[in-house]
PDB file of C-alpha atoms in Angstrom:
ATOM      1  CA  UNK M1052     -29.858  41.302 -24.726  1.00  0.00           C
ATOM      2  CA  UNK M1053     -26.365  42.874 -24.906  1.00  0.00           C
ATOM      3  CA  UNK M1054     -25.038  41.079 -22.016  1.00  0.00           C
ATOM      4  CA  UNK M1055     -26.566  37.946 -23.009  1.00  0.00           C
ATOM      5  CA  UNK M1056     -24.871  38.184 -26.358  1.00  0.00           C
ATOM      6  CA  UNK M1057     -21.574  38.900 -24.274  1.00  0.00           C
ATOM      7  CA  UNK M1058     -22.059  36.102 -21.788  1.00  0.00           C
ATOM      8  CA  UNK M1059     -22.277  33.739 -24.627  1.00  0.00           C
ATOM      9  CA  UNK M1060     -19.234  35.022 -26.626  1.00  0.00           C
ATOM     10  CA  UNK M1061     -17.330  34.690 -23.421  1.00  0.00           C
ATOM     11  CA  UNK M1062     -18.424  31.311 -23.035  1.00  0.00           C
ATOM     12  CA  UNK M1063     -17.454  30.412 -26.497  1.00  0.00           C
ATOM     13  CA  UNK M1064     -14.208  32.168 -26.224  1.00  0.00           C
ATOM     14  CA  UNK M1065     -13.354  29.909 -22.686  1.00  0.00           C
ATOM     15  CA  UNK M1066     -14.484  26.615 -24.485  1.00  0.00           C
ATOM     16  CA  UNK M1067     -12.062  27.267 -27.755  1.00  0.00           C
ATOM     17  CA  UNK M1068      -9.443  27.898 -25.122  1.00  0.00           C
ATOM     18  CA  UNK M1069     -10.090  24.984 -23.045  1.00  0.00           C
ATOM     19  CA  UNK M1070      -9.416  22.975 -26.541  1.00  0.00           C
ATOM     20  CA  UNK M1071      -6.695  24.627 -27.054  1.00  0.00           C
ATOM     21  CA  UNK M1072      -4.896  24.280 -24.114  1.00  0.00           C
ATOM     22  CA  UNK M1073      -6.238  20.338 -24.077  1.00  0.00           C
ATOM     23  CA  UNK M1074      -4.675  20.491 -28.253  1.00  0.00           C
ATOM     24  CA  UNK M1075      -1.428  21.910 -26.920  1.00  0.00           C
ATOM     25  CA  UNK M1076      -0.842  19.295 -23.579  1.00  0.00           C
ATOM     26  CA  UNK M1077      -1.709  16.635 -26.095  1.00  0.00           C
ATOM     27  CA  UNK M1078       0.946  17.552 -28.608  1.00  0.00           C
ATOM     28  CA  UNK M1079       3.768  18.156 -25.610  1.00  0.00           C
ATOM     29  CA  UNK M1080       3.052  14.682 -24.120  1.00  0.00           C
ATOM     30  CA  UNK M1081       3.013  13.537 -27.622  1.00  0.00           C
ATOM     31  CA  UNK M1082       6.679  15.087 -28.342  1.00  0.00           C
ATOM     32  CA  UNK M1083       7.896  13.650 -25.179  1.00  0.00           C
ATOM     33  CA  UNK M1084       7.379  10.834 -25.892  1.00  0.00           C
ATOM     34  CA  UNK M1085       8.750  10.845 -29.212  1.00  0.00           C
ATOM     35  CA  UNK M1086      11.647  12.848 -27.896  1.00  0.00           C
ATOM     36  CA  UNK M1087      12.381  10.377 -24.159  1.00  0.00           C
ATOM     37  CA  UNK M1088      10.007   7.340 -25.046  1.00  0.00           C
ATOM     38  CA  UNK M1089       6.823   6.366 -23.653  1.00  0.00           C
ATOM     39  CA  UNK M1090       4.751   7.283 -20.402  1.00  0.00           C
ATOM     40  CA  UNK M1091       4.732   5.448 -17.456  1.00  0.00           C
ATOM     41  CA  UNK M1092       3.503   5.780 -14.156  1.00  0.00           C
ATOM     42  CA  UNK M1093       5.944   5.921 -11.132  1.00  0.00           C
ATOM     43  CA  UNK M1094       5.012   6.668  -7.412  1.00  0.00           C
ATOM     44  CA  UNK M1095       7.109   9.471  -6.052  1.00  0.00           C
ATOM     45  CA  UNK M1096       7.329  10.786  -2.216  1.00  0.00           C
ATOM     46  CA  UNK M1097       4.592  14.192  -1.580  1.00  0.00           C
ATOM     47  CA  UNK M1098       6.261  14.460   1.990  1.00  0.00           C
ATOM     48  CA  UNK M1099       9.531  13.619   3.960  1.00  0.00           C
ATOM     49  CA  UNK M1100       9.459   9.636   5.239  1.00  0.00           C
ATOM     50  CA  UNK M1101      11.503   8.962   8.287  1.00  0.00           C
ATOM     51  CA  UNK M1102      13.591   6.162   7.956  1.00  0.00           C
ATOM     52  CA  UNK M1103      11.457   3.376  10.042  1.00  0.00           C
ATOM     53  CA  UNK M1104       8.463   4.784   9.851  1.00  0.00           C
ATOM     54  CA  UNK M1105       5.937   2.103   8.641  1.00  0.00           C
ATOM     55  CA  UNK M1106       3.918   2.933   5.935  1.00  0.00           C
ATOM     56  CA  UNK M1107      -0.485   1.997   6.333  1.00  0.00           C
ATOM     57  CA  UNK M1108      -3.164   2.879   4.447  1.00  0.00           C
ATOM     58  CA  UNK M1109      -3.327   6.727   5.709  1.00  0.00           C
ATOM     59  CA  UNK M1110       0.201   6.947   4.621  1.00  0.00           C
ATOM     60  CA  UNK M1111      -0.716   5.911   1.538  1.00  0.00           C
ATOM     61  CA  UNK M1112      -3.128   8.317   0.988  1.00  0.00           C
ATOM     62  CA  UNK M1113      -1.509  11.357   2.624  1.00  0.00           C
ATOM     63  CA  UNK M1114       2.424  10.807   1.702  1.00  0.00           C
ATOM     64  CA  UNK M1115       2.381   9.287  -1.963  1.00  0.00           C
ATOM     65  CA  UNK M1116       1.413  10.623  -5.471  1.00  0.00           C
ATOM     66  CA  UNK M1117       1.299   8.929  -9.030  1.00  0.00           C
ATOM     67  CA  UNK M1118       3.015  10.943 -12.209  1.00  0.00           C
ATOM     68  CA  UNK M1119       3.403   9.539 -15.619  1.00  0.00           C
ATOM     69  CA  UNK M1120       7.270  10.557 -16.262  1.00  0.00           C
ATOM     70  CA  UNK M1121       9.322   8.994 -19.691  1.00  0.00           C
ATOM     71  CA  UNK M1122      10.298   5.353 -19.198  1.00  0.00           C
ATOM     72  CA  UNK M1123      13.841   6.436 -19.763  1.00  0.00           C
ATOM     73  CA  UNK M1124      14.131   8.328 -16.488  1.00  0.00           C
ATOM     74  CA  UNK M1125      12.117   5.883 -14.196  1.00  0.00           C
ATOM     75  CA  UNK M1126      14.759   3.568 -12.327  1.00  0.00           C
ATOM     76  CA  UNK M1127      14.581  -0.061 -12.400  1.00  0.00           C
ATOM     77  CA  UNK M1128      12.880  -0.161  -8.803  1.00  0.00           C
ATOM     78  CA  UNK M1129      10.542   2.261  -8.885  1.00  0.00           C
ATOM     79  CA  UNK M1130       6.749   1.278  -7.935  1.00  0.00           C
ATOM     80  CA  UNK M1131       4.220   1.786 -10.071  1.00  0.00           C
ATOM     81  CA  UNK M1132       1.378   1.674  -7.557  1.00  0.00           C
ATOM     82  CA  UNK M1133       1.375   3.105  -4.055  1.00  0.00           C
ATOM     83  CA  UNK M1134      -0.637   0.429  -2.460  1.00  0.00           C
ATOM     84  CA  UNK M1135       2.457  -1.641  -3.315  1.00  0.00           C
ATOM     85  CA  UNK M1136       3.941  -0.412  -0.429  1.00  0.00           C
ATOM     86  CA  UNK M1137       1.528  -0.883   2.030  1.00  0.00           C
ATOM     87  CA  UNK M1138       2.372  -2.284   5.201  1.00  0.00           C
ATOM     88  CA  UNK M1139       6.237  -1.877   4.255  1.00  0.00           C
ATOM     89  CA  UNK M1140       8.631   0.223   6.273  1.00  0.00           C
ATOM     90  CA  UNK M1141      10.811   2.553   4.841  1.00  0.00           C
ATOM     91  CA  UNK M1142      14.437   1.339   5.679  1.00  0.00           C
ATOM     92  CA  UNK M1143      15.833   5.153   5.382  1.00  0.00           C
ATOM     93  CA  UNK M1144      14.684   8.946   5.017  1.00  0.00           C
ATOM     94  CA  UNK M1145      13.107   9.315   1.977  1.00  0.00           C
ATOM     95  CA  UNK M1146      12.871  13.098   0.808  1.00  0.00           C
ATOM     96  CA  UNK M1147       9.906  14.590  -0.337  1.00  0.00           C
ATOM     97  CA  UNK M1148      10.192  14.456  -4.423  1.00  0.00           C
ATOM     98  CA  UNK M1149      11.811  11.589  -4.787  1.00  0.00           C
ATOM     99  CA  UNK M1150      10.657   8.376  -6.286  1.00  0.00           C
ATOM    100  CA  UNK M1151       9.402   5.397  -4.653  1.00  0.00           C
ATOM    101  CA  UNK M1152      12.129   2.576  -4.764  1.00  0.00           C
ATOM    102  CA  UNK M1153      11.225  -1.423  -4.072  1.00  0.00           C
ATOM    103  CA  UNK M1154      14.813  -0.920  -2.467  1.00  0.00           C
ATOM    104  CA  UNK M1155      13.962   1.822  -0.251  1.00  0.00           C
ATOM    105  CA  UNK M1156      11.261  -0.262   1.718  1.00  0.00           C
ATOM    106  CA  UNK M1157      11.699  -3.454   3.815  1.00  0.00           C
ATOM    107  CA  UNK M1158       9.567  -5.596   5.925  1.00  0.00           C
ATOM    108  CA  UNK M1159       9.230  -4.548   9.096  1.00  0.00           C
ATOM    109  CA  UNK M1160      11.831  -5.659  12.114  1.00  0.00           C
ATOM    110  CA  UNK M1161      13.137  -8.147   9.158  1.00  0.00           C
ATOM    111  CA  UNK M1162      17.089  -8.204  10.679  1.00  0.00           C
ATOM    112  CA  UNK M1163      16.606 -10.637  13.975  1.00  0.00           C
ATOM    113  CA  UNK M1164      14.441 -14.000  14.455  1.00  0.00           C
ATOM    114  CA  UNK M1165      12.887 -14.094  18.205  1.00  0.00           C
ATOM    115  CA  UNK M1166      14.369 -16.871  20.182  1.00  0.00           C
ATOM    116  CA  UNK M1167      13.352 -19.950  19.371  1.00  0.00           C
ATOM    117  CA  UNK M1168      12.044 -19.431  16.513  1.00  0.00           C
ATOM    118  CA  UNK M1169      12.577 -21.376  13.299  1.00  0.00           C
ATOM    119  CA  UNK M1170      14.962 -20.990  10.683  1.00  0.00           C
ATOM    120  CA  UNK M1171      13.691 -18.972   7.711  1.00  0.00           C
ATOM    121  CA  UNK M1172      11.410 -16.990   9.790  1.00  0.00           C
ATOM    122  CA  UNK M1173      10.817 -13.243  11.096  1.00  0.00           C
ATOM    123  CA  UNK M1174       8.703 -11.516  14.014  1.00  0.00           C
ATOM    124  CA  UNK M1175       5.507  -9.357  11.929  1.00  0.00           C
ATOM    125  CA  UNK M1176       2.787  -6.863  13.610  1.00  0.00           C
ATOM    126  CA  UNK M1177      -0.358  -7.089  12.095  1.00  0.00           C
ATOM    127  CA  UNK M1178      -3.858  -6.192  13.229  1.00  0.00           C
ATOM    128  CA  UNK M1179      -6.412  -9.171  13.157  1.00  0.00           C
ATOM    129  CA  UNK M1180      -9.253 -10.117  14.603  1.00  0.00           C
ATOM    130  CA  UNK M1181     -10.575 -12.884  16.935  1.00  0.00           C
ATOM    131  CA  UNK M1182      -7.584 -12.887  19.131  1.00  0.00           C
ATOM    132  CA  UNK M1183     -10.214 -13.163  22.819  1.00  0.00           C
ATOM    133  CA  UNK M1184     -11.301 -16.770  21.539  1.00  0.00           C
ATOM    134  CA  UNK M1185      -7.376 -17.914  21.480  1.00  0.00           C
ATOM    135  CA  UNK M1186      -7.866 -17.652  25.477  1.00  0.00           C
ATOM    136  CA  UNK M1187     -11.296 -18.785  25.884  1.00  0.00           C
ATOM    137  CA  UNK M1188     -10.171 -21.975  27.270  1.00  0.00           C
ATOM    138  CA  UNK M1189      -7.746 -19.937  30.117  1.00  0.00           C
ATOM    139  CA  UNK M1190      -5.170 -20.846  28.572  1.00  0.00           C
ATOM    140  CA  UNK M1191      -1.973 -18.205  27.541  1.00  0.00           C
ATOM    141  CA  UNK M1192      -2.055 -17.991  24.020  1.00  0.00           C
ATOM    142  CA  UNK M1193       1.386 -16.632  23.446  1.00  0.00           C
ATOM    143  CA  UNK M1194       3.756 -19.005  22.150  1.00  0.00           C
ATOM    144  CA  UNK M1195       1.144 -21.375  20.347  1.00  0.00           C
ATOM    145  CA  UNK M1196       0.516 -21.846  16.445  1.00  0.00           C
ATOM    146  CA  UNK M1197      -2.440 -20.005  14.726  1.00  0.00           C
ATOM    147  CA  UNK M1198      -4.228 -20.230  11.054  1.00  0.00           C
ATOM    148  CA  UNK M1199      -4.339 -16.876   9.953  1.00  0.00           C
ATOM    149  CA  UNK M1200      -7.938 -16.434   7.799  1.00  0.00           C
ATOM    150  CA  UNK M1201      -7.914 -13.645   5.409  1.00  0.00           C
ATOM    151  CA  UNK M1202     -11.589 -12.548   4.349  1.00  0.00           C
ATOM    152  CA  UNK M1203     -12.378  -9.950   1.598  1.00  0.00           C
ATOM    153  CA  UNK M1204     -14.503  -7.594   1.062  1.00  0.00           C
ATOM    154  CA  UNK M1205     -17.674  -8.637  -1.266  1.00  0.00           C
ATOM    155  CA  UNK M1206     -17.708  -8.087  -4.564  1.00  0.00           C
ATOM    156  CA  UNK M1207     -20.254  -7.074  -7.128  1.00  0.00           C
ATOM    157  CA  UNK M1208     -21.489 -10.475  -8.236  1.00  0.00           C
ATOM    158  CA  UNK M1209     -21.561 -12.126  -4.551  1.00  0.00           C
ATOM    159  CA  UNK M1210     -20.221 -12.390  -0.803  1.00  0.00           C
ATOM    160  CA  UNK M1211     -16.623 -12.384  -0.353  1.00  0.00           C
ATOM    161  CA  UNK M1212     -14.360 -14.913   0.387  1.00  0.00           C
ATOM    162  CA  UNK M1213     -12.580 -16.527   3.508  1.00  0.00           C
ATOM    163  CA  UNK M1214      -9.043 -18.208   3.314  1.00  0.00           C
ATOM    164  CA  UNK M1215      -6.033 -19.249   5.263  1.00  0.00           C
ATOM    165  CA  UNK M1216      -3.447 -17.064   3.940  1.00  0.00           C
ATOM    166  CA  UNK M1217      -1.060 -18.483   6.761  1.00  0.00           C
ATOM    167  CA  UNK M1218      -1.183 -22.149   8.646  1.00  0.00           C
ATOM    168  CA  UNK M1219       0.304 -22.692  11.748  1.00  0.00           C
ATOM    169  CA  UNK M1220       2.483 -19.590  12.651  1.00  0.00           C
ATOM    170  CA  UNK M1221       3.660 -18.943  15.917  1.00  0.00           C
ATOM    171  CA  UNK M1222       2.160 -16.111  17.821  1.00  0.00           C
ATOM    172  CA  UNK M1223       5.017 -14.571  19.658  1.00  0.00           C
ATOM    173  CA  UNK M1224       3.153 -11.187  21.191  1.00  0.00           C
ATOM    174  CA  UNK M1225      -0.811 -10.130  21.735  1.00  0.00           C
ATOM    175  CA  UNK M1226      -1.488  -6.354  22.340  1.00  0.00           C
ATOM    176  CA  UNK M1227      -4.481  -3.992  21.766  1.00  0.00           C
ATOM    177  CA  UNK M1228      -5.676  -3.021  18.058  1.00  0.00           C
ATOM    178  CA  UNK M1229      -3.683  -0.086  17.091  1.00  0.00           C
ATOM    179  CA  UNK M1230      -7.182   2.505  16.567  1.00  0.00           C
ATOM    180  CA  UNK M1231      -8.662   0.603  20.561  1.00  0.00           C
ATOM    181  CA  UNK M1232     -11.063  -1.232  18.508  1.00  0.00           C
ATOM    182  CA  UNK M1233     -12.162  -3.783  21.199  1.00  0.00           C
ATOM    183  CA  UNK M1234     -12.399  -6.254  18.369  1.00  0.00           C
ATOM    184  CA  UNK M1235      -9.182  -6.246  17.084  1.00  0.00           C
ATOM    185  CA  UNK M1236      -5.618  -6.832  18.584  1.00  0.00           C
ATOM    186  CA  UNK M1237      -1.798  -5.971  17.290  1.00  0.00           C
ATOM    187  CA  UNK M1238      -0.169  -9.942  16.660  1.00  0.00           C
ATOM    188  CA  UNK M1239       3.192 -10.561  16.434  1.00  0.00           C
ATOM    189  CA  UNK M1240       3.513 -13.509  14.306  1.00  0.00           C
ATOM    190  CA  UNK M1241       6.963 -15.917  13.077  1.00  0.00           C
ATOM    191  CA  UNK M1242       5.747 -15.165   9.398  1.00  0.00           C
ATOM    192  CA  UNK M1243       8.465 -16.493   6.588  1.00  0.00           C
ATOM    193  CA  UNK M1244       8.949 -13.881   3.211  1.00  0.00           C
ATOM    194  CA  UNK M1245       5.828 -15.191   1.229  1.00  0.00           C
ATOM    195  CA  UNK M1246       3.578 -15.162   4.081  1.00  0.00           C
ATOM    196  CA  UNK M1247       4.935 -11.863   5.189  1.00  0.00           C
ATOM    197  CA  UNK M1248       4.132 -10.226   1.736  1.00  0.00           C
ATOM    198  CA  UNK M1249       0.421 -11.924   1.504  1.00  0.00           C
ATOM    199  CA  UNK M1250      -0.835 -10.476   5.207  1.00  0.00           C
ATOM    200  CA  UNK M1251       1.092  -7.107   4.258  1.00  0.00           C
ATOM    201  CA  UNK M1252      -0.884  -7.204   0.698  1.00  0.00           C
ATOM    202  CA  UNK M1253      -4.011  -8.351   2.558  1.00  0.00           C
ATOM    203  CA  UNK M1254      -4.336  -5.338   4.854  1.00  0.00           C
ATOM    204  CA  UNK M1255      -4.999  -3.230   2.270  1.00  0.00           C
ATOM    205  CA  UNK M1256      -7.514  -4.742   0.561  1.00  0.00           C
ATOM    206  CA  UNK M1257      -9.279  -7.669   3.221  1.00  0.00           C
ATOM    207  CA  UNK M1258     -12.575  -6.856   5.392  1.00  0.00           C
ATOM    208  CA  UNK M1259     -10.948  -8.981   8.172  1.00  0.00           C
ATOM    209  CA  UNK M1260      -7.963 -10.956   9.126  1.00  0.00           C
ATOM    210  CA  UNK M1261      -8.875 -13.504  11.883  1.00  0.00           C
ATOM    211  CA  UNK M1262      -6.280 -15.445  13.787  1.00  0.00           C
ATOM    212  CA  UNK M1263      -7.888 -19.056  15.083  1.00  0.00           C
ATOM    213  CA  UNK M1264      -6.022 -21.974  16.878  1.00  0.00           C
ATOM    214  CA  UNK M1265      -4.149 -24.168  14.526  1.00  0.00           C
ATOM    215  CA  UNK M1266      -4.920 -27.403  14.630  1.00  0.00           C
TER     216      UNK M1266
END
């Protein structure tokens, strides 16, 4: 009965110090703010980035962490949200610690237009689908114009949806899927800034991207 008694007084005892503790975090965020100004969250670096190294969802997952620091201190830049960056390339080291800077990321190979190719325009590597029915017909599909379908995942009150998030870009290179899924393939498209950002944003969030002959 004795160590019943005790079990429960321990119990008790953790609980009132659990509200404490809660009492006590909630009066230092509380003075921080009043002292620096409000909250926000800011992405900041949990590991070293290599400048170049591209940054995909497991990068996102594994490399970046959210804190809530005072607005004062966050710079002008800095991302709120690590998917932001998804699909980005970081354009120089980044050190563990650090935050995450809109100016610290870039698109990837963004400096040099592939021959030929129109003004306004750079060469970007994404992973889509339906890139075997581009050559059903024998011919080389290198070097013609694709529709680039996004399609997203379903949501909660029905299927998803299916749209062309990019109309007749050239495809400048065709390789194998980045994981050797046989059902996907690594395109090189002539993508200009918008449609650059939408396909980056997309692979985060889309079931499928599917390139099909433009029209």
């Amino acid at each position: 009965m004795k160590r019943r008694r005790r079990a429960i007084a321990f119990a008790a005892a953790a609980a009132l110090a659990a509200a404490a503790a809660a009492a006590l975090a909630d009066g230092y965020g509380e003075r921080v703010a009043r002292g620096y100004g409000e909250l926000r969250p800011v992405v900041v670096a949990a590991r070293d980035l290599r400048g170049g190294e591209r940054i995909g969802p497991g990068t996102v997952a594994d490399a970046f962490e959210v804190r809530r620091v005072p607005v004062r201190f966050v710079p002008p830049s800095a991302l709120v949200d690590p998917l932001e960056a998804t699909g980005l390339v970081a354009a120089a080291t980044i050190p563990a610690g650090s935050y995450l800077l809109a100016t610290q990321l870039r698109l990837p190979h963004p400096r040099r237009a592939a021959p030929g190719m129109p003004s306004g325009r750079r060469p970007v590597e994404i992973v889509v689908s339906g890139a075997g029915a581009l050559s059903a017909f024998g011919g080389q599909p290198v070097g013609t114009k694709v529709d680039v379908a996004v399609t997203t995942e379903a949501d909660g009150s029905g299927s998803g949806r299916t749209y062309v998030a990019a109309a007749a870009v050239p495809l400048l290179a065709l390789g194998p899927g980045g994981e050797g899924d046989p059902g996907e393939a690594s395109a090189t498209l002539g993508l200009t800034r918008p449609q650059a950002l939408r396909l980056l944003d997309a692979e985060s969030f889309a079931r499928r991207i599917t390139v099909i002959p433009a029209r």
